[in-house]
C-alpha positions as CSV (number, residue, x, y, z in Angstrom):
1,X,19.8,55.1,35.3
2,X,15.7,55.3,35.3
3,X,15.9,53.7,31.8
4,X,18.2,50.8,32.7
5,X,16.4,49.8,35.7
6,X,12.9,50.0,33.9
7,X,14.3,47.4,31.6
8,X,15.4,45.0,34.1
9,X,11.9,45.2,35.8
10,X,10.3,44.8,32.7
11,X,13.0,41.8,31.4
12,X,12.7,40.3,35.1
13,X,9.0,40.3,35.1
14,X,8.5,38.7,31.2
15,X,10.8,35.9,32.6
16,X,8.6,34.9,35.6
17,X,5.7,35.4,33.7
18,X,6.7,32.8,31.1
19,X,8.6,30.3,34.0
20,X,5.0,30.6,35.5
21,X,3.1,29.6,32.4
22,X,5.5,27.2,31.5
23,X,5.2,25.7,34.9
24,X,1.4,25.6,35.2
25,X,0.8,24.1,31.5
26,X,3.3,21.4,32.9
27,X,1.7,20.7,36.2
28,X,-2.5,21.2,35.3
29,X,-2.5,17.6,33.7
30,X,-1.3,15.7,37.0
31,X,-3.4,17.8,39.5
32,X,-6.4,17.3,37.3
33,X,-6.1,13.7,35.6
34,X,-4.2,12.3,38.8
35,X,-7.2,10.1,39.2
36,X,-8.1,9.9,36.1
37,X,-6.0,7.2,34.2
38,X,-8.0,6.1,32.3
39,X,-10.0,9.0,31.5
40,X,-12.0,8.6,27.8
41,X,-10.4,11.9,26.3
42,X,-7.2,10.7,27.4
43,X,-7.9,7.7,25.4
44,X,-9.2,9.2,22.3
45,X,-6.8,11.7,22.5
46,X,-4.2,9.1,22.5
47,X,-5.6,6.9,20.0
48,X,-6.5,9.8,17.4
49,X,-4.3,13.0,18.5
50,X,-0.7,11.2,17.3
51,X,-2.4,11.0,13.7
52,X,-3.9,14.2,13.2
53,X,-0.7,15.7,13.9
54,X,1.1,13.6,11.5
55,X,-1.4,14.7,8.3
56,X,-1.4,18.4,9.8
57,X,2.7,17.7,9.5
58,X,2.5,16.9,5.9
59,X,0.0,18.9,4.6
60,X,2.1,21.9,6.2
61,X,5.2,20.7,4.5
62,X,3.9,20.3,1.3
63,X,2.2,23.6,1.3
64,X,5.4,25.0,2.4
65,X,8.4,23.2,0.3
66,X,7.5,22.7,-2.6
67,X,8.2,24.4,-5.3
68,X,4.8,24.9,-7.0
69,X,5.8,26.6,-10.0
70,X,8.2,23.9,-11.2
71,X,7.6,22.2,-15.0
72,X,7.2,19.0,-12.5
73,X,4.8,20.5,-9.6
74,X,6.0,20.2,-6.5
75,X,8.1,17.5,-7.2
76,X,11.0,18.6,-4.5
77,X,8.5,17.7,-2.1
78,X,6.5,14.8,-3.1
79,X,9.8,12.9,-3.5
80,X,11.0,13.0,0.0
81,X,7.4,12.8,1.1
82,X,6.6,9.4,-1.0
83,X,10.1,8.0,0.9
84,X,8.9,8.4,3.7
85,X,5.4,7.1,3.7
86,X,7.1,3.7,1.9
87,X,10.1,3.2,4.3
88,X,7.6,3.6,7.6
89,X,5.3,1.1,5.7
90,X,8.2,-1.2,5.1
91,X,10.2,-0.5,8.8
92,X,7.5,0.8,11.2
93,X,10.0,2.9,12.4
94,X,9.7,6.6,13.0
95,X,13.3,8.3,13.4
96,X,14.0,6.3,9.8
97,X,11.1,7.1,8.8
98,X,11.8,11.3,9.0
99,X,15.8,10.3,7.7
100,X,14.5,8.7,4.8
101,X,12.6,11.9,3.9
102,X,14.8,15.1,5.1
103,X,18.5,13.4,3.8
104,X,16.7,13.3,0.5
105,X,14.9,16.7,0.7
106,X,18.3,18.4,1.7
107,X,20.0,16.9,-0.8
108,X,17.3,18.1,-3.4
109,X,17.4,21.8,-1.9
110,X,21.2,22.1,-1.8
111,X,21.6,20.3,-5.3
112,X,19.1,22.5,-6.9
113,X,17.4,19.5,-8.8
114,X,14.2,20.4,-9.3
């Protein structure tokens, strides 16, 4: 009874712990950029962040995916990445963009190609 009642404290309490951190990483941008609009981090943040994250994206997936040890290295991966690097050049469009490259990469991984 001791037991089962320590664990719902202890569940209870991990749950408003992380509703309370989840809450305050929500709200600390409006109370302290409220004014701030058009605050210079906000703008390089906006201009550089969206980027970074991209090439951070892909360099993960590659490291990741790819079959390294292939007679054709890493080719499982380049593939699907190379489709989708030309169809956003072509399109400018970002949910084709990531179609053009998992449909392809699925396909590959199920299909055992490489």
């Amino acid at each position: 009874m001791v037991e089962n009642l320590f664990q719902n404290y202890y569940l209870s309490s991990f749950i408003a712990v992380t509703v309370l951190a989840t809450f305050a990483t929500r709200i600390i941008p409006f109370v302290f950029f409220e004014r701030h609009t058009e605050h210079p981090l906000i703008k390089h943040l906006g201009r550089y962040l969206p980027a970074a994250v991209m090439a951070l994206l892909a360099i993960v997936f590659l490291q990741r995916s790819a079959t390294w040890s292939l007679p054709v290295i890493g080719l499982d991966a380049l593939i699907p990445g190379a489709l989708v690097v030309l169809v956003h050049f072509w399109r400018r469009n970002a949910l084709l963009s990531i179609a053009a490259g998992t449909l392809p990469y699925m396909a590959i991984q199920q299909a055992g190609l490489f």
